CSV table of C-alpha atoms in Angstrom, one decimal:
chain,number,residue,atom,x,y,z
A,1,UNK,CA,-28.5,-15.2,36.1
A,2,UNK,CA,-29.2,-11.7,34.8
A,3,UNK,CA,-28.1,-10.7,31.4
A,4,UNK,CA,-25.2,-8.2,31.1
A,5,UNK,CA,-26.2,-4.7,30.0
A,6,UNK,CA,-24.0,-2.5,27.9
A,7,UNK,CA,-24.4,1.0,26.6
A,8,UNK,CA,-24.9,1.5,22.9
A,9,UNK,CA,-21.4,3.1,22.6
A,10,UNK,CA,-19.8,0.0,24.3
A,11,UNK,CA,-21.8,-2.3,22.1
A,12,UNK,CA,-20.6,-0.4,19.0
A,13,UNK,CA,-17.0,-0.6,20.1
A,14,UNK,CA,-17.3,-4.3,20.8
A,15,UNK,CA,-18.9,-4.9,17.4
A,16,UNK,CA,-15.9,-3.2,15.8
A,17,UNK,CA,-13.5,-5.2,17.9
A,18,UNK,CA,-15.2,-8.5,16.8
A,19,UNK,CA,-15.1,-7.6,13.1
A,20,UNK,CA,-11.9,-9.6,12.4
A,21,UNK,CA,-12.9,-12.6,14.6
A,22,UNK,CA,-13.9,-16.0,13.3
A,23,UNK,CA,-16.5,-18.2,14.9
A,24,UNK,CA,-15.1,-20.5,17.5
A,25,UNK,CA,-18.2,-22.5,18.4
A,26,UNK,CA,-20.6,-24.2,16.0
A,27,UNK,CA,-24.2,-25.0,17.0
A,28,UNK,CA,-25.4,-27.9,14.9
A,29,UNK,CA,-28.7,-29.5,14.2
A,30,UNK,CA,-29.1,-30.7,17.8
A,31,UNK,CA,-29.4,-27.1,18.9
A,32,UNK,CA,-28.3,-25.6,22.2
A,33,UNK,CA,-27.1,-28.5,24.4
A,34,UNK,CA,-25.2,-28.6,27.7
A,35,UNK,CA,-22.0,-29.5,25.8
A,36,UNK,CA,-22.3,-26.5,23.5
A,37,UNK,CA,-23.0,-24.2,26.5
A,38,UNK,CA,-19.9,-25.6,28.2
A,39,UNK,CA,-17.8,-25.0,25.1
A,40,UNK,CA,-19.1,-21.4,24.9
A,41,UNK,CA,-18.2,-20.8,28.6
A,42,UNK,CA,-14.6,-22.1,28.0
A,43,UNK,CA,-14.2,-19.7,25.0
A,44,UNK,CA,-15.7,-16.7,26.9
A,45,UNK,CA,-13.3,-17.2,29.7
A,46,UNK,CA,-10.4,-17.3,27.3
A,47,UNK,CA,-11.4,-14.6,24.9
A,48,UNK,CA,-14.3,-12.6,26.4
A,49,UNK,CA,-15.6,-11.7,23.0
A,50,UNK,CA,-16.5,-14.6,20.6
A,51,UNK,CA,-18.5,-15.4,17.6
A,52,UNK,CA,-20.8,-18.4,17.3
A,53,UNK,CA,-22.1,-20.0,14.0
A,54,UNK,CA,-25.6,-21.5,14.0
A,55,UNK,CA,-26.4,-24.1,11.4
A,56,UNK,CA,-30.1,-23.6,11.2
A,57,UNK,CA,-31.9,-21.4,8.7
A,58,UNK,CA,-34.7,-20.2,11.0
A,59,UNK,CA,-34.0,-16.6,12.1
A,60,UNK,CA,-36.3,-16.7,15.0
A,61,UNK,CA,-34.6,-19.9,16.4
A,62,UNK,CA,-31.3,-18.1,16.2
A,63,UNK,CA,-32.6,-15.1,18.1
A,64,UNK,CA,-34.0,-17.4,20.9
A,65,UNK,CA,-30.7,-19.2,21.0
A,66,UNK,CA,-28.9,-15.9,21.4
A,67,UNK,CA,-31.2,-14.9,24.3
A,68,UNK,CA,-30.8,-18.3,26.0
A,69,UNK,CA,-27.0,-18.2,25.8
A,70,UNK,CA,-26.8,-14.7,27.2
A,71,UNK,CA,-29.3,-15.5,30.0
A,72,UNK,CA,-27.5,-18.8,30.9
A,73,UNK,CA,-24.0,-17.5,30.8
A,74,UNK,CA,-24.4,-13.9,32.1
A,75,UNK,CA,-23.2,-12.5,28.8
A,76,UNK,CA,-24.2,-9.6,26.6
A,77,UNK,CA,-25.5,-10.0,23.0
A,78,UNK,CA,-23.4,-7.8,20.7
A,79,UNK,CA,-24.5,-8.6,17.2
A,80,UNK,CA,-26.5,-11.0,15.1
A,81,UNK,CA,-25.7,-11.0,11.4
A,82,UNK,CA,-27.0,-13.9,9.4
A,83,UNK,CA,-26.0,-17.2,11.0
A,84,UNK,CA,-23.3,-15.5,13.2
A,85,UNK,CA,-23.9,-14.5,16.8
A,86,UNK,CA,-21.5,-12.3,18.7
A,87,UNK,CA,-21.5,-12.3,22.5
A,88,UNK,CA,-19.4,-10.7,25.2
A,89,UNK,CA,-18.7,-11.5,28.8
A,90,UNK,CA,-15.9,-9.7,30.7
A,91,UNK,CA,-13.3,-11.7,32.6
A,92,UNK,CA,-11.6,-10.1,35.7
A,93,UNK,CA,-8.5,-12.2,35.3
A,94,UNK,CA,-7.8,-11.0,31.7
A,95,UNK,CA,-7.2,-7.5,30.4
A,96,UNK,CA,-10.4,-5.9,29.2
A,97,UNK,CA,-11.3,-6.0,25.5
A,98,UNK,CA,-12.4,-2.3,25.7
A,99,UNK,CA,-9.5,-1.0,27.7
A,100,UNK,CA,-7.6,2.1,26.8
A,101,UNK,CA,-7.8,2.8,23.1
A,102,UNK,CA,-4.9,1.3,21.2
A,103,UNK,CA,-2.8,3.9,19.7
A,104,UNK,CA,-2.0,3.3,16.1
A,105,UNK,CA,1.6,4.0,15.1
A,106,UNK,CA,1.8,7.4,13.6
A,107,UNK,CA,3.8,8.0,10.5
A,108,UNK,CA,6.5,10.5,10.9
A,109,UNK,CA,5.6,13.7,9.0
A,110,UNK,CA,8.3,16.2,8.2
A,111,UNK,CA,7.7,19.9,7.8
A,112,UNK,CA,8.2,21.4,4.4
A,113,UNK,CA,11.1,23.4,5.7
A,114,UNK,CA,12.9,20.3,6.9
A,115,UNK,CA,15.2,18.5,4.4
A,116,UNK,CA,14.3,14.9,3.4
A,117,UNK,CA,16.1,12.2,5.2
A,118,UNK,CA,16.3,8.8,3.4
A,119,UNK,CA,15.0,5.8,5.4
A,120,UNK,CA,18.4,4.2,5.8
A,121,UNK,CA,19.8,7.4,7.3
A,122,UNK,CA,16.8,7.8,9.5
A,123,UNK,CA,17.0,4.2,10.7
A,124,UNK,CA,20.7,4.8,11.7
A,125,UNK,CA,19.6,7.8,13.7
A,126,UNK,CA,21.1,10.5,11.5
A,127,UNK,CA,18.9,13.6,11.1
A,128,UNK,CA,19.4,16.2,8.5
A,129,UNK,CA,19.1,19.8,9.4
A,130,UNK,CA,19.5,22.9,7.3
A,131,UNK,CA,23.1,23.5,8.4
A,132,UNK,CA,24.2,19.9,7.8
A,133,UNK,CA,22.4,19.9,4.5
A,134,UNK,CA,24.2,23.1,3.4
A,135,UNK,CA,27.5,21.6,4.5
A,136,UNK,CA,26.8,18.3,2.6
A,137,UNK,CA,25.9,20.3,-0.6
A,138,UNK,CA,29.1,22.4,-0.3
A,139,UNK,CA,31.1,19.2,0.1
A,140,UNK,CA,29.5,17.6,-3.0
A,141,UNK,CA,30.1,20.8,-5.0
A,142,UNK,CA,33.7,20.9,-4.0
A,143,UNK,CA,34.1,17.3,-4.8
A,144,UNK,CA,32.6,17.8,-8.3
A,145,UNK,CA,34.8,20.7,-9.1
A,146,UNK,CA,37.9,18.9,-7.9
A,147,UNK,CA,37.2,15.9,-10.2
A,148,UNK,CA,36.6,18.2,-13.1
A,149,UNK,CA,39.9,19.9,-12.4
A,150,UNK,CA,41.7,16.6,-12.3
A,151,UNK,CA,40.2,15.6,-15.6
A,152,UNK,CA,41.2,18.9,-17.2
A,153,UNK,CA,44.7,18.8,-15.8
A,154,UNK,CA,45.3,15.2,-16.8
A,155,UNK,CA,48.1,14.9,-19.4
A,156,UNK,CA,46.5,14.6,-22.9
A,157,UNK,CA,47.0,11.3,-24.5
A,158,UNK,CA,49.1,11.0,-27.6
A,159,UNK,CA,46.2,10.0,-29.8
A,160,UNK,CA,46.2,11.1,-33.4
A,161,UNK,CA,43.0,12.7,-34.5
A,162,UNK,CA,41.9,11.3,-37.7
A,163,UNK,CA,39.7,13.5,-39.9
A,164,UNK,CA,37.4,11.7,-42.1
A,165,UNK,CA,38.2,12.4,-45.7
A,166,UNK,CA,35.3,12.3,-47.9
A,167,UNK,CA,36.0,10.6,-51.2
A,168,UNK,CA,35.5,12.7,-54.3
A,169,UNK,CA,32.0,12.7,-55.5
A,170,UNK,CA,31.5,10.1,-58.3
A,171,UNK,CA,29.8,11.4,-61.4
A,172,UNK,CA,26.1,11.0,-61.2
A,173,UNK,CA,24.7,8.4,-63.5
A,174,UNK,CA,21.5,9.2,-65.2
A,175,UNK,CA,19.0,6.5,-65.5
A,176,UNK,CA,17.3,8.0,-68.5
A,177,UNK,CA,18.5,7.7,-72.1
A,178,UNK,CA,21.7,9.4,-72.9
A,179,UNK,CA,21.1,12.9,-74.3
A,180,UNK,CA,17.6,13.2,-73.0
A,181,UNK,CA,16.8,16.0,-70.6
A,182,UNK,CA,15.9,15.4,-67.0
A,183,UNK,CA,12.7,17.2,-67.4
A,184,UNK,CA,10.9,19.1,-70.1
A,185,UNK,CA,11.8,22.4,-68.6
A,186,UNK,CA,15.4,21.6,-68.3
A,187,UNK,CA,15.4,20.2,-71.8
A,188,UNK,CA,13.7,23.3,-73.1
A,189,UNK,CA,16.3,25.5,-71.5
A,190,UNK,CA,19.2,23.6,-72.8
A,191,UNK,CA,17.8,23.1,-76.2
A,192,UNK,CA,18.0,19.4,-75.9
A,193,UNK,CA,14.9,17.7,-77.2
A,194,UNK,CA,11.5,18.7,-76.0
A,195,UNK,CA,9.2,21.2,-77.6
A,196,UNK,CA,11.0,24.3,-76.4
A,197,UNK,CA,12.5,27.1,-78.6
A,198,UNK,CA,16.1,27.0,-79.5
């Protein structure tokens, strides 16, 4: 059977699609046998794009195995990295691997002029606009002013206000000897001890 030919762009897309795949077939020390080819065929029919792990260390032997598999099963070699071989064979009964590009879910981006809508409100379907935002702010302002008025108009409680009365200052005790001055300057001024003039 002839080997399937792919364009470089298709091969690159298939290599990217196979990035997350794990090997589904293991070729052991016995090499490429009929049982292994049968197993590869089953997986190609189911998945179209598969990875195969080869147990041997010889790079040239892995390359020849890749060529033999692709020739025998009418598949296309996609990638050979280390001991992992990636091959592809389209299946008419299954949706194509390289069909229409899968659109990634886009994140909703709001314009700077649009007000922020919290996730819970957005999930419930409520959208804020400038007019609804102004109305909401006016309601909040009116609510705040009404609560402040209620607090101000509430009857004052009959609570006596106690003022803290400071006790009279106790005379300061000096730690120094009685009759001695606090410092030489003070003693000199007062005429108490020290070497100052009287």
